[in-house]
PDB file of C-alpha atoms in Angstrom:
ATOM      1  CA  MET B   1     118.358 123.779  61.849  1.00 58.00           C
ATOM      2  CA  ARG B   2     118.890 121.683  65.131  1.00 58.00           C
ATOM      3  CA  THR B   3     117.780 124.773  67.264  1.00 59.00           C
ATOM      4  CA  LYS B   4     114.682 125.093  65.249  1.00 57.00           C
ATOM      5  CA  LEU B   5     113.722 121.566  65.658  1.00 47.00           C
ATOM      6  CA  SER B   6     114.278 121.798  69.307  1.00 49.00           C
ATOM      7  CA  SER B   7     112.314 124.785  69.640  1.00 52.00           C
ATOM      8  CA  ARG B   8     109.231 123.262  67.702  1.00 55.00           C
ATOM      9  CA  LEU B   9     109.388 120.096  70.016  1.00 41.00           C
ATOM     10  CA  ALA B  10     109.420 122.228  73.204  1.00 43.00           C
ATOM     11  CA  ILE B  11     106.459 124.395  71.963  1.00 49.00           C
ATOM     12  CA  LEU B  12     104.610 121.174  71.232  1.00 44.00           C
ATOM     13  CA  PHE B  13     105.452 119.406  74.452  1.00 42.00           C
ATOM     14  CA  LEU B  14     105.145 122.374  76.881  1.00 42.00           C
ATOM     15  CA  PRO B  15     101.236 122.606  76.744  1.00 46.00           C
ATOM     16  CA  LEU B  16     100.867 118.892  77.272  1.00 40.00           C
ATOM     17  CA  LEU B  17     103.346 119.107  80.340  1.00 38.00           C
ATOM     18  CA  ALA B  18     101.298 122.246  81.556  1.00 42.00           C
ATOM     19  CA  THR B  19      97.914 120.086  81.238  1.00 40.00           C
ATOM     20  CA  LEU B  20      99.391 117.034  82.969  1.00 37.00           C
ATOM     21  CA  ALA B  21     100.548 119.134  85.875  1.00 40.00           C
ATOM     22  CA  LEU B  22      97.279 120.860  86.242  1.00 38.00           C
ATOM     23  CA  SER B  23      95.031 117.997  85.821  1.00 37.00           C
ATOM     24  CA  SER B  24      93.650 115.633  88.715  1.00 36.00           C
ATOM     25  CA  CYS B  25      95.426 112.480  89.314  1.00 35.00           C
ATOM     26  CA  ASP B  26      92.082 110.789  90.206  1.00 37.00           C
ATOM     27  CA  VAL B  27      92.355 111.111  93.973  1.00 36.00           C
ATOM     28  CA  GLU B  28      89.210 110.990  95.742  1.00 40.00           C
ATOM     29  CA  ASP B  29      87.613 114.290  97.074  1.00 42.00           C
ATOM     30  CA  ASP B  30      86.536 112.531 100.016  1.00 42.00           C
ATOM     31  CA  PRO B  31      89.541 112.418 102.789  1.00 39.00           C
ATOM     32  CA  TYR B  32      87.721 109.739 104.683  1.00 40.00           C
ATOM     33  CA  GLY B  33      87.292 107.316 102.042  1.00 46.00           C
ATOM     34  CA  GLY B  34      83.400 107.328 101.651  1.00 51.00           C
ATOM     35  CA  TYR B  35      81.117 104.414 101.640  1.00 55.00           C
ATOM     36  CA  ASP B  36      83.424 102.156  99.544  1.00 67.00           C
ATOM     37  CA  SER B  37      86.290 102.194 102.001  1.00 80.00           C
ATOM     38  CA  LEU B  38      83.969 101.546 104.962  1.00 88.00           C
ATOM     39  CA  SER B  39      82.228  98.718 102.931  1.00 90.00           C
ATOM     40  CA  GLY B  40      82.682  95.235 104.323  1.00 93.00           C
ATOM     41  CA  THR B  41      82.844  93.334 107.777  1.00 95.00           C
ATOM     42  CA  TRP B  42      84.541  94.843 110.926  1.00 96.00           C
ATOM     43  CA  TYR B  43      85.058  92.849 113.865  1.00 96.00           C
ATOM     44  CA  ASN B  44      85.321  94.359 117.382  1.00 96.00           C
ATOM     45  CA  ALA B  45      89.216  94.052 118.281  1.00 96.00           C
ATOM     46  CA  ASP B  46      88.439  92.861 121.792  1.00 95.00           C
ATOM     47  CA  ASN B  47      85.313  90.922 121.303  1.00 93.00           C
ATOM     48  CA  PRO B  48      85.159  89.339 117.822  1.00 92.00           C
ATOM     49  CA  SER B  49      81.762  87.981 118.462  1.00 94.00           C
ATOM     50  CA  GLU B  50      80.521  91.694 117.608  1.00 95.00           C
ATOM     51  CA  TYR B  51      80.546  92.853 114.249  1.00 96.00           C
ATOM     52  CA  TYR B  52      79.413  95.364 111.888  1.00 95.00           C
ATOM     53  CA  GLU B  53      78.405  94.734 107.960  1.00 95.00           C
ATOM     54  CA  PHE B  54      78.685  98.112 106.049  1.00 94.00           C
ATOM     55  CA  TYR B  55      77.102  97.797 102.805  1.00 93.00           C
ATOM     56  CA  GLY B  56      78.019 100.421  99.892  1.00 90.00           C
ATOM     57  CA  ASP B  57      74.627 101.592  99.529  1.00 92.00           C
ATOM     58  CA  GLY B  58      74.431 103.108 103.181  1.00 93.00           C
ATOM     59  CA  THR B  59      72.841 100.307 105.005  1.00 95.00           C
ATOM     60  CA  GLY B  60      74.109  97.562 107.092  1.00 96.00           C
ATOM     61  CA  TYR B  61      74.035  94.811 109.958  1.00 94.00           C
ATOM     62  CA  TRP B  62      75.276  94.547 113.311  1.00 95.00           C
ATOM     63  CA  SER B  63      75.581  91.428 115.287  1.00 95.00           C
ATOM     64  CA  SER B  64      76.564  90.639 118.804  1.00 92.00           C
ATOM     65  CA  ASN B  65      76.588  86.679 119.469  1.00 88.00           C
ATOM     66  CA  GLY B  66      77.972  87.317 122.911  1.00 81.00           C
ATOM     67  CA  TYR B  67      74.591  89.374 123.774  1.00 81.00           C
ATOM     68  CA  GLY B  68      72.355  87.604 121.448  1.00 86.00           C
ATOM     69  CA  MET B  69      71.376  90.606 119.550  1.00 89.00           C
ATOM     70  CA  GLU B  70      71.255  91.823 116.052  1.00 92.00           C
ATOM     71  CA  LEU B  71      69.873  94.737 113.961  1.00 93.00           C
ATOM     72  CA  ASP B  72      69.668  96.387 110.724  1.00 96.00           C
ATOM     73  CA  TYR B  73      70.704 100.100 110.245  1.00 96.00           C
ATOM     74  CA  ASP B  74      71.316 102.950 107.974  1.00 96.00           C
ATOM     75  CA  TYR B  75      74.380 104.895 108.045  1.00 95.00           C
ATOM     76  CA  SER B  76      75.952 107.955 106.704  1.00 93.00           C
ATOM     77  CA  TRP B  77      79.658 108.894 107.090  1.00 87.00           C
ATOM     78  CA  ASP B  78      81.000 112.310 106.676  1.00 83.00           C
ATOM     79  CA  GLY B  79      83.753 114.439 107.948  1.00 71.00           C
ATOM     80  CA  GLY B  80      84.768 111.922 110.591  1.00 89.00           C
ATOM     81  CA  TRP B  81      81.142 111.440 111.972  1.00 93.00           C
ATOM     82  CA  LEU B  82      79.294 108.205 111.372  1.00 94.00           C
ATOM     83  CA  ASP B  83      75.374 108.518 111.913  1.00 95.00           C
ATOM     84  CA  LEU B  84      73.743 105.374 112.551  1.00 95.00           C
ATOM     85  CA  TYR B  85      69.954 104.893 112.062  1.00 96.00           C
ATOM     86  CA  LEU B  86      69.277 101.663 114.061  1.00 95.00           C
ATOM     87  CA  TYR B  87      65.991  99.662 113.872  1.00 96.00           C
ATOM     88  CA  PRO B  88      65.788  97.108 116.642  1.00 91.00           C
ATOM     89  CA  VAL B  89      63.278  94.340 116.164  1.00 88.00           C
ATOM     90  CA  ASP B  90      61.225  94.946 119.379  1.00 89.00           C
ATOM     91  CA  ALA B  91      61.794  98.519 119.961  1.00 91.00           C
ATOM     92  CA  PRO B  92      61.372 101.761 118.206  1.00 95.00           C
ATOM     93  CA  PRO B  93      64.128 103.178 115.696  1.00 96.00           C
ATOM     94  CA  TYR B  94      66.683 105.467 117.035  1.00 94.00           C
ATOM     95  CA  SER B  95      69.934 107.168 115.904  1.00 95.00           C
ATOM     96  CA  LEU B  96      73.345 107.581 117.082  1.00 94.00           C
ATOM     97  CA  GLN B  97      75.913 110.252 115.967  1.00 95.00           C
ATOM     98  CA  CYS B  98      79.472 108.589 116.596  1.00 95.00           C
ATOM     99  CA  GLY B  99      82.809 109.662 115.885  1.00 95.00           C
ATOM    100  CA  LEU B 100      84.658 107.514 113.396  1.00 94.00           C
ATOM    101  CA  SER B 101      88.438 107.441 112.550  1.00 92.00           C
ATOM    102  CA  GLN B 102      90.239 105.212 110.357  1.00 88.00           C
ATOM    103  CA  SER B 103      93.614 103.786 111.088  1.00 83.00           C
ATOM    104  CA  GLY B 104      94.674 102.899 107.509  1.00 80.00           C
ATOM    105  CA  TYR B 105      92.558 100.563 105.532  1.00 84.00           C
ATOM    106  CA  ASN B 106      92.215  97.706 107.957  1.00 92.00           C
ATOM    107  CA  GLN B 107      91.296  99.285 111.284  1.00 94.00           C
ATOM    108  CA  ILE B 108      88.340 101.923 112.277  1.00 94.00           C
ATOM    109  CA  CYS B 109      87.759 103.481 115.498  1.00 95.00           C
ATOM    110  CA  ILE B 110      84.106 104.153 116.302  1.00 95.00           C
ATOM    111  CA  THR B 111      83.709 106.643 119.305  1.00 95.00           C
ATOM    112  CA  TYR B 112      80.242 106.086 120.861  1.00 94.00           C
ATOM    113  CA  PRO B 113      78.710 109.064 122.587  1.00 93.00           C
ATOM    114  CA  PRO B 114      78.016 108.963 126.634  1.00 93.00           C
ATOM    115  CA  GLY B 115      75.018 106.602 127.787  1.00 84.00           C
ATOM    116  CA  ASP B 116      73.949 104.234 130.420  1.00 71.00           C
ATOM    117  CA  GLY B 117      76.020 105.889 132.895  1.00 75.00           C
ATOM    118  CA  TYR B 118      79.376 105.917 130.802  1.00 81.00           C
ATOM    119  CA  GLY B 119      81.310 108.535 128.810  1.00 88.00           C
ATOM    120  CA  TYR B 120      82.405 108.684 125.416  1.00 92.00           C
ATOM    121  CA  THR B 121      83.727 104.926 124.397  1.00 93.00           C
ATOM    122  CA  ASP B 122      86.037 104.102 122.029  1.00 95.00           C
ATOM    123  CA  ILE B 123      86.006 100.571 120.406  1.00 95.00           C
ATOM    124  CA  PHE B 124      88.373  99.726 117.666  1.00 96.00           C
ATOM    125  CA  TYR B 125      87.108  97.412 114.804  1.00 96.00           C
ATOM    126  CA  ASN B 126      89.399  95.274 112.476  1.00 96.00           C
ATOM    127  CA  ARG B 127      88.345  94.459 108.789  1.00 95.00           C
ATOM    128  CA  ALA B 128      87.493  90.898 107.939  1.00 92.00           C
ATOM    129  CA  ARG B 129      89.826  89.241 105.568  1.00 78.00           C
TER     130      ARG B 129
END
């Protein structure tokens, strides 16, 4: 009797166990975190007067108090690349394709393309708390 009961319980729980083992654990498909993990304020680690504000809808705001500059932008982030579409107040819009890597939840590194006589430039930004 006991063996029959154990066999029946095993038959009932085996499909449940298989379903749990094969189901998703609600892990994001995007290994880079997507817009939500980038959303927020990020301050330049070496110059806190410069910061990016990334909004969850793919728009943002950049400001540098040290240079007295600010501008709006649109962005997309995919596969380690950050595409910025910048809208200066007194100049035509332009775009930049930058590298972006994330060191945990609280730090990102933006790699800017060569320009103005400089090569690729890495700048680290820390998430505002």
